[in-house]
PDB file of C-alpha atoms in Angstrom:
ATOM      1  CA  UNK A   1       0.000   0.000   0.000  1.00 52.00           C
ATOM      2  CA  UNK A   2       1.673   3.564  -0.820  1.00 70.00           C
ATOM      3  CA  UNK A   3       2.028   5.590   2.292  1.00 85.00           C
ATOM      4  CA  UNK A   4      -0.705   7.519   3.866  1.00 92.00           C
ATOM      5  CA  UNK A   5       2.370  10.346   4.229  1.00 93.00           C
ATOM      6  CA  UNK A   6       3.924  13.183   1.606  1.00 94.00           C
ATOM      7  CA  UNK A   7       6.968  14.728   2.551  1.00 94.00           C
ATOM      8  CA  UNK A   8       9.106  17.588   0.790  1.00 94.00           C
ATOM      9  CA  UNK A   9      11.908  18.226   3.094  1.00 94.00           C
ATOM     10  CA  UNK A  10      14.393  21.355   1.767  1.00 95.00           C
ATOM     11  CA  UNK A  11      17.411  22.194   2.715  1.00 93.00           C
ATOM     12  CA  UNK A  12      18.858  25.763   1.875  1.00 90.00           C
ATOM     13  CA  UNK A  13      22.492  25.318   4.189  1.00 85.00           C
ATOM     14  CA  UNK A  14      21.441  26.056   7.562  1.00 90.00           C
ATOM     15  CA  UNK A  15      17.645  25.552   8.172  1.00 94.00           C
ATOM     16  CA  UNK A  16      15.795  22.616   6.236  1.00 95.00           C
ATOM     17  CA  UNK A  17      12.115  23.103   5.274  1.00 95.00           C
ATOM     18  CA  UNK A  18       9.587  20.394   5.776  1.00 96.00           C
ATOM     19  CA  UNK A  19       5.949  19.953   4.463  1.00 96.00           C
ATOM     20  CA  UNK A  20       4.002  17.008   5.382  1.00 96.00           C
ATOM     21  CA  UNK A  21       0.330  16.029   3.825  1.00 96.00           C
ATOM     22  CA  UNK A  22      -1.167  13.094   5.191  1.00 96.00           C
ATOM     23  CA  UNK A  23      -4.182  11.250   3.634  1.00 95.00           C
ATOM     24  CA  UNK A  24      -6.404  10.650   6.862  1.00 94.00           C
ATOM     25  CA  UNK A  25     -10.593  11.046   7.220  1.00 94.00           C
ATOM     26  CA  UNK A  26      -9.934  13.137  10.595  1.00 95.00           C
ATOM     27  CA  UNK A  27     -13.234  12.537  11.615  1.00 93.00           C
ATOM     28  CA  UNK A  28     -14.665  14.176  14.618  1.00 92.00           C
ATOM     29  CA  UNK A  29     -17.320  12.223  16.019  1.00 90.00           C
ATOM     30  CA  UNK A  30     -19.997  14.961  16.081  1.00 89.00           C
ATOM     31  CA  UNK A  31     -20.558  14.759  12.178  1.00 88.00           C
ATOM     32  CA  UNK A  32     -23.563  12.027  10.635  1.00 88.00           C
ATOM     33  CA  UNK A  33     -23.377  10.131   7.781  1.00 87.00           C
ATOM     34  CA  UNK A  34     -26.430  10.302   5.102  1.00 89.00           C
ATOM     35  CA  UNK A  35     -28.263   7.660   7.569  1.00 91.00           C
ATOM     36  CA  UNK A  36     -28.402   9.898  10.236  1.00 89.00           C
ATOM     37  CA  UNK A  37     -25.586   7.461  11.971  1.00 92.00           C
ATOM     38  CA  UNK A  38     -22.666   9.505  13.681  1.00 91.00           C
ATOM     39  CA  UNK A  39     -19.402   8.375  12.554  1.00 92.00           C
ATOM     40  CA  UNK A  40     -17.010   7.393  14.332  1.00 93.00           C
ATOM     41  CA  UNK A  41     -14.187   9.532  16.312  1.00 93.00           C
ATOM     42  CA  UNK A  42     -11.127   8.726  13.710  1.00 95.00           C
ATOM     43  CA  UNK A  43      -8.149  10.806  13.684  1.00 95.00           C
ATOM     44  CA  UNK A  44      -4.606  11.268  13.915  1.00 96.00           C
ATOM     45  CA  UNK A  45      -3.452  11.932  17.836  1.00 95.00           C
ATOM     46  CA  UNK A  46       0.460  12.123  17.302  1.00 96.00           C
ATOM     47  CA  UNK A  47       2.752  13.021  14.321  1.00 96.00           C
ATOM     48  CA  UNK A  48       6.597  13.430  14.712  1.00 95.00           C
ATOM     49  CA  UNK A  49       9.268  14.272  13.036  1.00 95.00           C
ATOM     50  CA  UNK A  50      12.449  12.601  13.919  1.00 95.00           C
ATOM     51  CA  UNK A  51      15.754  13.578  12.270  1.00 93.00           C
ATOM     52  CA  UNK A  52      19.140  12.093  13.295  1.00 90.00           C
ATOM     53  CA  UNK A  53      17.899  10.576  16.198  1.00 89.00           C
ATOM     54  CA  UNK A  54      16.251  13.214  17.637  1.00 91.00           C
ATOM     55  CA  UNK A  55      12.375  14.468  17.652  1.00 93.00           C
ATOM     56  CA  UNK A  56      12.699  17.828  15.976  1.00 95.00           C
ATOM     57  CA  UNK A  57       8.965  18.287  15.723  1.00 95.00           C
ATOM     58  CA  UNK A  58       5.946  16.708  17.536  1.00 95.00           C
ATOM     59  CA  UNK A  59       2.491  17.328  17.105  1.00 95.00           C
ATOM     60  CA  UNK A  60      -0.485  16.691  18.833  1.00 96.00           C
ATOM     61  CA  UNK A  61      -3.384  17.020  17.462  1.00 96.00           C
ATOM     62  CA  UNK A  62      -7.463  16.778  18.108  1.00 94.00           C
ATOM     63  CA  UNK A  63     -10.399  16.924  16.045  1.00 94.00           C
ATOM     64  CA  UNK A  64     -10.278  19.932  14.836  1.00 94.00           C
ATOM     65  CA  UNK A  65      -7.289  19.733  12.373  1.00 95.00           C
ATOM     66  CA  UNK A  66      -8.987  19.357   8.461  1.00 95.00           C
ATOM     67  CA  UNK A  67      -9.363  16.426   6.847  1.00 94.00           C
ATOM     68  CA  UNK A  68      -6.129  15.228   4.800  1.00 95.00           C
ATOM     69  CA  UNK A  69      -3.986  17.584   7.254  1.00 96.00           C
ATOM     70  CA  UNK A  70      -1.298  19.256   6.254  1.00 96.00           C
ATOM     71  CA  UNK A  71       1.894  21.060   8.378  1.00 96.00           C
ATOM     72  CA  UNK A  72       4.778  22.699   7.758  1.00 96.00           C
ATOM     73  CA  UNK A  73       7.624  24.001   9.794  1.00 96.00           C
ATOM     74  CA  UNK A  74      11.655  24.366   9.649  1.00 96.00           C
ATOM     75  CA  UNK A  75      14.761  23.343  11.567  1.00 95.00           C
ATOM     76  CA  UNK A  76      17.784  23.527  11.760  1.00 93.00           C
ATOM     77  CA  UNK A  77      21.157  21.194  12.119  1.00 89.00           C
ATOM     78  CA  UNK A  78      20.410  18.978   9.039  1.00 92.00           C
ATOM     79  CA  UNK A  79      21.645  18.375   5.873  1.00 90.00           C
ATOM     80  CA  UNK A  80      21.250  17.161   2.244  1.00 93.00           C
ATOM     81  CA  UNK A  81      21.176  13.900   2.283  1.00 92.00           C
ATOM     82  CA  UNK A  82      20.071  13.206   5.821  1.00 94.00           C
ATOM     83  CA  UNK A  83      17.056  11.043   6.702  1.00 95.00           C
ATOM     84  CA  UNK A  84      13.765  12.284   8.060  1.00 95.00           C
ATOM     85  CA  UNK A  85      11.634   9.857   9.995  1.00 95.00           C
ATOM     86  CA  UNK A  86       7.758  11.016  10.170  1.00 95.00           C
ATOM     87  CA  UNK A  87       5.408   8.803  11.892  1.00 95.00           C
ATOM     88  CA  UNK A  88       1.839   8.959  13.267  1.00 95.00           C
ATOM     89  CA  UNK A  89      -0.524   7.459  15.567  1.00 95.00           C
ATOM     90  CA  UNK A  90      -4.388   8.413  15.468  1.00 94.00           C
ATOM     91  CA  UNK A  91      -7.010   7.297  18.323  1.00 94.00           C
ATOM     92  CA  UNK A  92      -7.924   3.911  16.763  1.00 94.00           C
ATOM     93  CA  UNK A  93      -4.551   2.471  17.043  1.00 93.00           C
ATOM     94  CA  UNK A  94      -3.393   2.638  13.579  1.00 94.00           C
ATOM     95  CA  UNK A  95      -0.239   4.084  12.582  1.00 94.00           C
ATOM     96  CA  UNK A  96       1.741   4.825   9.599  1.00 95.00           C
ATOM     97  CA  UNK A  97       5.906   5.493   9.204  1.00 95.00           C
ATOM     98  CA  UNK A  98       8.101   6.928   6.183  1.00 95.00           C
ATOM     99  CA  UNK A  99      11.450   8.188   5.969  1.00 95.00           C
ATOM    100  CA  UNK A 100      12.180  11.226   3.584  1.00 94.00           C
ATOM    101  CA  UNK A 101      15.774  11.965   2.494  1.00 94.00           C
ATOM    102  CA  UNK A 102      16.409  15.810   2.521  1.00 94.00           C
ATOM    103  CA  UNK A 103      16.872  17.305  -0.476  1.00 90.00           C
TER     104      UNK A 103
ATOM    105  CA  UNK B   1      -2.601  -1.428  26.483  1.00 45.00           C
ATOM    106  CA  UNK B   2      -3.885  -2.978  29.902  1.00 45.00           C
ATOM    107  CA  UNK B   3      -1.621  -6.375  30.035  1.00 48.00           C
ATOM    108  CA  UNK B   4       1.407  -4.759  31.594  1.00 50.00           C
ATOM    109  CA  UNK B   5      -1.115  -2.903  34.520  1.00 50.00           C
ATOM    110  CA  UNK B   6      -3.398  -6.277  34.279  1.00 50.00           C
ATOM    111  CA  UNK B   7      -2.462  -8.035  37.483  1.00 52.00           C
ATOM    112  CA  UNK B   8      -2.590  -4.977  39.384  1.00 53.00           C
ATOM    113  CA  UNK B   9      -5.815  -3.518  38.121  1.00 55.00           C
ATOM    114  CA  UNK B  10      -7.657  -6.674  38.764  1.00 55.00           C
ATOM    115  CA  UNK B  11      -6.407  -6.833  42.889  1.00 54.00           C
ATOM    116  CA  UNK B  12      -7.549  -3.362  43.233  1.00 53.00           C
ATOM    117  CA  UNK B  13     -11.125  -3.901  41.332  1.00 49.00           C
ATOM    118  CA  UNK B  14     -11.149  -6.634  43.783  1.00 48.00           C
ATOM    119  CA  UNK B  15     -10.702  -4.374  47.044  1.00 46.00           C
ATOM    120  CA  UNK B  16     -13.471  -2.169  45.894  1.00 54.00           C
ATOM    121  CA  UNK B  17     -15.612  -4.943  45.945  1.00 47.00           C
ATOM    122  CA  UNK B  18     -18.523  -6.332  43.971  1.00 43.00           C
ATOM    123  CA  UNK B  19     -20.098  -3.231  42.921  1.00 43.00           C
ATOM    124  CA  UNK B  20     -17.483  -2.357  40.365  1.00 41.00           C
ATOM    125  CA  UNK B  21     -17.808  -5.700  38.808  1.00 41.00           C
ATOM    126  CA  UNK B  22     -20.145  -4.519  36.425  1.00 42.00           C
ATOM    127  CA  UNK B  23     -17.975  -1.660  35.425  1.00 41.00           C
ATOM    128  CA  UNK B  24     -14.919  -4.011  34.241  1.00 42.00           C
ATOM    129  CA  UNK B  25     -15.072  -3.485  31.362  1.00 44.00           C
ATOM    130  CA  UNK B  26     -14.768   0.472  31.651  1.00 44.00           C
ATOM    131  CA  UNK B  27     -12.846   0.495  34.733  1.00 42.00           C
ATOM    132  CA  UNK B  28      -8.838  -1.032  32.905  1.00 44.00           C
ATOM    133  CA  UNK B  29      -8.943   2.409  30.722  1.00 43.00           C
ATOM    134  CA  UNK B  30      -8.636   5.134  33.311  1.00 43.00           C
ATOM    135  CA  UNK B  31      -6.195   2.052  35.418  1.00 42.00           C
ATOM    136  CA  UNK B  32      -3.578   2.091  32.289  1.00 40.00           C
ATOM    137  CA  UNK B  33      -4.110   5.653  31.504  1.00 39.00           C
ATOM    138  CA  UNK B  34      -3.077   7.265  34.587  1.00 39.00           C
ATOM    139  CA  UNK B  35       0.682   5.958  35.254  1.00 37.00           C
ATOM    140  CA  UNK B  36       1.944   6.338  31.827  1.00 36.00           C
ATOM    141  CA  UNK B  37       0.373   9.664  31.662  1.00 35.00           C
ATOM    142  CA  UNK B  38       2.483  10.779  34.619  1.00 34.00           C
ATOM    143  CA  UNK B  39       5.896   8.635  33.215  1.00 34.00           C
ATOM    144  CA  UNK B  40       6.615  10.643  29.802  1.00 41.00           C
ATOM    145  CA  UNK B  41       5.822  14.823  29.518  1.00 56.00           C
ATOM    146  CA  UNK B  42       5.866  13.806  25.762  1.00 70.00           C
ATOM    147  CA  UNK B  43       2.555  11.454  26.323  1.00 83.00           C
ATOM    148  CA  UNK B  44      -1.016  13.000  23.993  1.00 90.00           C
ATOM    149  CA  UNK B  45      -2.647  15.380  26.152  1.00 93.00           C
ATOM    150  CA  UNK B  46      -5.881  13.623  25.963  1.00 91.00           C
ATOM    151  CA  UNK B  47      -7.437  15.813  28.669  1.00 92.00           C
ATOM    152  CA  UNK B  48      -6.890  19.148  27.533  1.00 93.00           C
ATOM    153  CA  UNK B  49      -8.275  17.985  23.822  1.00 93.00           C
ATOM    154  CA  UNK B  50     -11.824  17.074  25.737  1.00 93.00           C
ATOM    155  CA  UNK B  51     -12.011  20.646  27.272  1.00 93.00           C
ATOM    156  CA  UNK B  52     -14.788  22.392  25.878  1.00 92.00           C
ATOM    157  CA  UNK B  53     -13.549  26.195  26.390  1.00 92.00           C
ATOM    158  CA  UNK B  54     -10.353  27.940  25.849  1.00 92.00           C
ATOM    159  CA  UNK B  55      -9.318  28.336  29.247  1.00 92.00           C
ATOM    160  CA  UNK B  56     -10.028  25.004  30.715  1.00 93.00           C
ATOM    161  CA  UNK B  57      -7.964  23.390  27.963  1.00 94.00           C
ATOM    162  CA  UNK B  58      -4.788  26.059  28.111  1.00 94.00           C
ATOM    163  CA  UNK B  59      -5.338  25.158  31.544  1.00 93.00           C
ATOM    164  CA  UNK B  60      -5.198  21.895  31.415  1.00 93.00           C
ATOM    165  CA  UNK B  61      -2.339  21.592  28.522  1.00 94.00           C
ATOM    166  CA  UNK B  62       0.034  24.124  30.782  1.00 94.00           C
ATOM    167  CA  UNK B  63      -1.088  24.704  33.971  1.00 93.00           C
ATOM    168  CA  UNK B  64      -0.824  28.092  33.533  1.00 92.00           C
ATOM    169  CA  UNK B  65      -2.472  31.711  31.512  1.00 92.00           C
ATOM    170  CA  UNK B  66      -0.698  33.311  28.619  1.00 93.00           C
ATOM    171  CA  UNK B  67      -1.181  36.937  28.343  1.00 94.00           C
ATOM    172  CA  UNK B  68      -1.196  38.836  24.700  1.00 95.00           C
ATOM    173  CA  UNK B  69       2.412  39.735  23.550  1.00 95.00           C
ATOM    174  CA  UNK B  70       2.944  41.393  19.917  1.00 94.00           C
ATOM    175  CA  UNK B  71       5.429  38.882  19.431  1.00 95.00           C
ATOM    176  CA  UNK B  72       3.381  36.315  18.393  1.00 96.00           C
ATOM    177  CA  UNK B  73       2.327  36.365  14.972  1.00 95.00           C
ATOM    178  CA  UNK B  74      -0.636  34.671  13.872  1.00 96.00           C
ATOM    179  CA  UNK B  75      -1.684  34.808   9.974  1.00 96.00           C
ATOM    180  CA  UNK B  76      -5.069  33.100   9.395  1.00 95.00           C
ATOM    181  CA  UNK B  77      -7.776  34.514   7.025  1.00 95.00           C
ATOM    182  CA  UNK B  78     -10.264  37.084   7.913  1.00 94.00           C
ATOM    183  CA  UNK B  79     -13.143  35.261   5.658  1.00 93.00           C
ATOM    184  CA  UNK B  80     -12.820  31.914   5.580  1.00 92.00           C
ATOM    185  CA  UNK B  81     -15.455  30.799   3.249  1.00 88.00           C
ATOM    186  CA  UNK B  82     -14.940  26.846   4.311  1.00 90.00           C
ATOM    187  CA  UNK B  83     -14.716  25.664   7.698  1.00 90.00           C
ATOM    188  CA  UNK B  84     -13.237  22.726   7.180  1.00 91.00           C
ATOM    189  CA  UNK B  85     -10.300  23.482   5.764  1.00 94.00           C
ATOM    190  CA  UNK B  86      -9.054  26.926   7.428  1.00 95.00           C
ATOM    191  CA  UNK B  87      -4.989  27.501   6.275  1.00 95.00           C
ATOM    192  CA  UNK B  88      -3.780  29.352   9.783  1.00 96.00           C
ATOM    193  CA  UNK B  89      -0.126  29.922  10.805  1.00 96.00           C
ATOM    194  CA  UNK B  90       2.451  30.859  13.644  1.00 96.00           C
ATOM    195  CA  UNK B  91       5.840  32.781  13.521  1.00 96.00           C
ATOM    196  CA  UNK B  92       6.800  34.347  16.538  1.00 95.00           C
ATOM    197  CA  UNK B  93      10.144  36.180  17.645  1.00 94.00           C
ATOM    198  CA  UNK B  94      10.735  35.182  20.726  1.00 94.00           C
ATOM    199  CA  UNK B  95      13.549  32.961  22.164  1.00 92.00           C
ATOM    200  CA  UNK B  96      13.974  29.648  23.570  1.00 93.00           C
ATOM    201  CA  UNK B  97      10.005  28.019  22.501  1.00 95.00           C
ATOM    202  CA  UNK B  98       9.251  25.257  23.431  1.00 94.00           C
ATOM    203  CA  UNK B  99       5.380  24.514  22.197  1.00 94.00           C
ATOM    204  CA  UNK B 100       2.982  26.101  20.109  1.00 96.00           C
ATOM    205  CA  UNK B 101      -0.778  25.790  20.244  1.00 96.00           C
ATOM    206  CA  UNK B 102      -3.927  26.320  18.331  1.00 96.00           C
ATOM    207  CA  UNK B 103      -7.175  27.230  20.405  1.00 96.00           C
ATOM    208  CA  UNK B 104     -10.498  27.630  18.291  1.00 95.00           C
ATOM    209  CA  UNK B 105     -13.039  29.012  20.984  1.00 95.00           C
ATOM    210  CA  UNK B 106     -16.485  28.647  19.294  1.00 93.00           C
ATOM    211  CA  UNK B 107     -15.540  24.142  18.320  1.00 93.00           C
ATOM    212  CA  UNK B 108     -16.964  22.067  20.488  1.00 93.00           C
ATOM    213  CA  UNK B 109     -13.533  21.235  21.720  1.00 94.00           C
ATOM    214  CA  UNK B 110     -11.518  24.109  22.218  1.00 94.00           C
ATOM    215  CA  UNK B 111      -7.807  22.978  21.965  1.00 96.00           C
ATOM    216  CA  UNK B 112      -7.688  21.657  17.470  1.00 96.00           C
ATOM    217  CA  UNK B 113      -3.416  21.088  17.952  1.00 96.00           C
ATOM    218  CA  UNK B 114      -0.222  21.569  20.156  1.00 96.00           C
ATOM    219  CA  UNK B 115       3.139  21.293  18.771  1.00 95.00           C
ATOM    220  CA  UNK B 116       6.174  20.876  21.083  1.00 95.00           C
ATOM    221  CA  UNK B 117       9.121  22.709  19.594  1.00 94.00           C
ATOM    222  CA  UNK B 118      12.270  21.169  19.713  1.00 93.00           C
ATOM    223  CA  UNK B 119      15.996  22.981  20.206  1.00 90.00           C
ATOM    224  CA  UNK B 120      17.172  24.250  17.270  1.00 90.00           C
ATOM    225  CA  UNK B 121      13.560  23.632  15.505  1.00 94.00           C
ATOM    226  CA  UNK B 122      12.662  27.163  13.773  1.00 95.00           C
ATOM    227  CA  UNK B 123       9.786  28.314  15.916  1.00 95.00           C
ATOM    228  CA  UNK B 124       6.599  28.734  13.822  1.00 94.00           C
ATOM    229  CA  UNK B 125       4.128  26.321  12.205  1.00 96.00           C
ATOM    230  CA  UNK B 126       1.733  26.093   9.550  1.00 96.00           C
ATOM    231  CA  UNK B 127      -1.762  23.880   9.147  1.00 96.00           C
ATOM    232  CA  UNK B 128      -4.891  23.447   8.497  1.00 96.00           C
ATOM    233  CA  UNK B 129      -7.505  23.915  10.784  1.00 95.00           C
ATOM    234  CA  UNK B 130     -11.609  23.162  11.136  1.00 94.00           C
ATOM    235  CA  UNK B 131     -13.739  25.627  12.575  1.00 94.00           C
ATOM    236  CA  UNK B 132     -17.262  25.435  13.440  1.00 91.00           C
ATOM    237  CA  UNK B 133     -18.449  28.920  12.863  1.00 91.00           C
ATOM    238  CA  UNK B 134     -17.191  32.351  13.102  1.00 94.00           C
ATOM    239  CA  UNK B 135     -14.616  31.850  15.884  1.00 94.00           C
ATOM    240  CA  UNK B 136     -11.535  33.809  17.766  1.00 95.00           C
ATOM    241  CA  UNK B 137      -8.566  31.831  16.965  1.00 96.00           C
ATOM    242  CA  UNK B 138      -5.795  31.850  19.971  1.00 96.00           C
ATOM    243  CA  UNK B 139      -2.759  30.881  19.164  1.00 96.00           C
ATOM    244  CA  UNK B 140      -0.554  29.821  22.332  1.00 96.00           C
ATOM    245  CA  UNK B 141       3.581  30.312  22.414  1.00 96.00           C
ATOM    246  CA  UNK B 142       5.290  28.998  24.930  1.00 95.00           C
ATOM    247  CA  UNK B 143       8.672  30.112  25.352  1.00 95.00           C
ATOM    248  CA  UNK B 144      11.391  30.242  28.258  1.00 92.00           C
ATOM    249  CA  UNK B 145       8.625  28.799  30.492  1.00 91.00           C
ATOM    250  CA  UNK B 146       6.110  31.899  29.921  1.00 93.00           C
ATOM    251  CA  UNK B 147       2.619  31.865  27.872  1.00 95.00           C
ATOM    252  CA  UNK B 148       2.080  34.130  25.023  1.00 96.00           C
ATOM    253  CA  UNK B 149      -0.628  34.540  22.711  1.00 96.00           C
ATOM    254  CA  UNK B 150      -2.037  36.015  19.619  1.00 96.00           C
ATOM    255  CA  UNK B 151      -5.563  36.345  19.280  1.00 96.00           C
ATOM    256  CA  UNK B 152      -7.763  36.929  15.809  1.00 96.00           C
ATOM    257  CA  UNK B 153     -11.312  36.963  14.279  1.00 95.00           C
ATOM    258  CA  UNK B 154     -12.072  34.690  11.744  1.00 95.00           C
ATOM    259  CA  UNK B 155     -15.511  34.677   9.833  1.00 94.00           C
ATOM    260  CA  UNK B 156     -16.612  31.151   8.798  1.00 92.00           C
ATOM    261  CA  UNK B 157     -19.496  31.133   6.392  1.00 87.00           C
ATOM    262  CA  UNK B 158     -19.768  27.446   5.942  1.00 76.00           C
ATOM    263  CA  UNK B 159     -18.865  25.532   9.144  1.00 69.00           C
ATOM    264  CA  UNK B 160     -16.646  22.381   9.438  1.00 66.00           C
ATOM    265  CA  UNK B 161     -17.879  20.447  12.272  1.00 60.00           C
ATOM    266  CA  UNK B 162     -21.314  19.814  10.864  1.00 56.00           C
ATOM    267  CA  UNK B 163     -22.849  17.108   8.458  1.00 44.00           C
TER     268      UNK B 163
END
């Protein structure tokens, strides 16, 4: 299965750009389906960013991030070349993991 | 989740007897829950996610009040014309952050995401956020230990959290 994560990681020298899309329902709980059935709490709880051993970016998130979320930030003390883990949990217990090479 | 706490959990269902019986089932969450909670500061904040209003859930994701510093930089739209998908963002100019939060007062849960900033990790962040209906968006900085926060008005004029 292709991964439920997209990653462009930069880097321009010193501080190395990363944007992250994730393919996930984010479902709140509070929203019905066309049966008049609530759906299901289903969303992504944790997302980090690990980069040469070290978390450089963890988020924690609720319902109320959109559907499909996407994030960006920057850090520094990487280079070209380096890996990027990114990895997520969401409240059902499911989890996905890629590593990005920066470019 | 519960087999490492399992032995335990079941003596002290035990001491409190026969009533809890029937609560089992319920009863090993808030058991396995609580310890590890405690253990790691990097642990989901489930609690402050359930509070319902902005200062219950800064509250209970800090333990503390920010108060409004110019600093803080928070770029969001003044129209957005979906809820669902809002783009909002954080820079800020202050030194030594260590978390950055997003607080949409009018969703049924105030607290929508936390980040925890790491050393040498530029301070800012950009998503996407849902918001119910025409909202104040807080955005929370924490940094060198102190609370700071940017405040704005955002017009919704189709909401996300509804079917």
């Amino acid at each position: 299965m292709a991964s439920s994560i997209r990653v462009r990681a930069t880097s321009n020298g010193d501080i190395t750009e990363v944007q992250a899309l994730i393919q996930h329902p984010m479902d709140t709980g509070l929203v019905k389906d066309p049966k008049g059935e609530l759906i299901p709490a289903h969303y992504i709880q944790q997302l980090k960013f690990e980069c040469n051993g070290k978390d450089v970016f963890v988020a924690d998130w609720g319902t109320a991030v959109s559907k499909d979320p996407y994030v960006k930030f920057s850090f520094k003390g990487a280079k070209k070349g380096d890996d990027l883990k990114i990895s997520w949990t969401d409240n059902k217990g499911a989890s996905d993991t890629t590593t990005a090479k920066i470019a | 989740m519960t087999t490492t706490t399992g032995p335990l959990a079941t003596r002290r269902l035990i001491l409190q007897g026969a009533a809890s019986v029937a609560l089992l089932g319920l009863g090993n969450l808030p058991f396995a829950a609580t310890p590890a909670r405690a253990a790691a500061n990097d642990k989901y904040p489930e609690e402050a996610f359930k509070q319902k209003n902005e200062a219950d859930a800064i509250k209970a994701l800090y333990g503390k009040t920010a108060e409004p510093s110019d600093k803080v930089k928070l770029d969001a739209p003044e129209i957005a014309e979906n809820g669902g998908v809002v783009p909002v963002s954080v820079t800020t100019t202050l030194d030594k952050v260590s978390s950055i939060s997003f607080l949409v007062t009018e969703n049924p849960y105030a607290l929508a995401a936390s980040y925890k900033v790491a050393d040498g990790t530029v301070p800012g962040v950009a998503n996407r956020l849902k918001m119910a209906k025409t909202t104040k968006l807080v955005a929370i900085v924490e940094a060198d230990g102190k609370l700071y926060s940017a405040t704005k008005e955002v017009k919704v004029t189709v909401g996300g959290c509804g079917g």
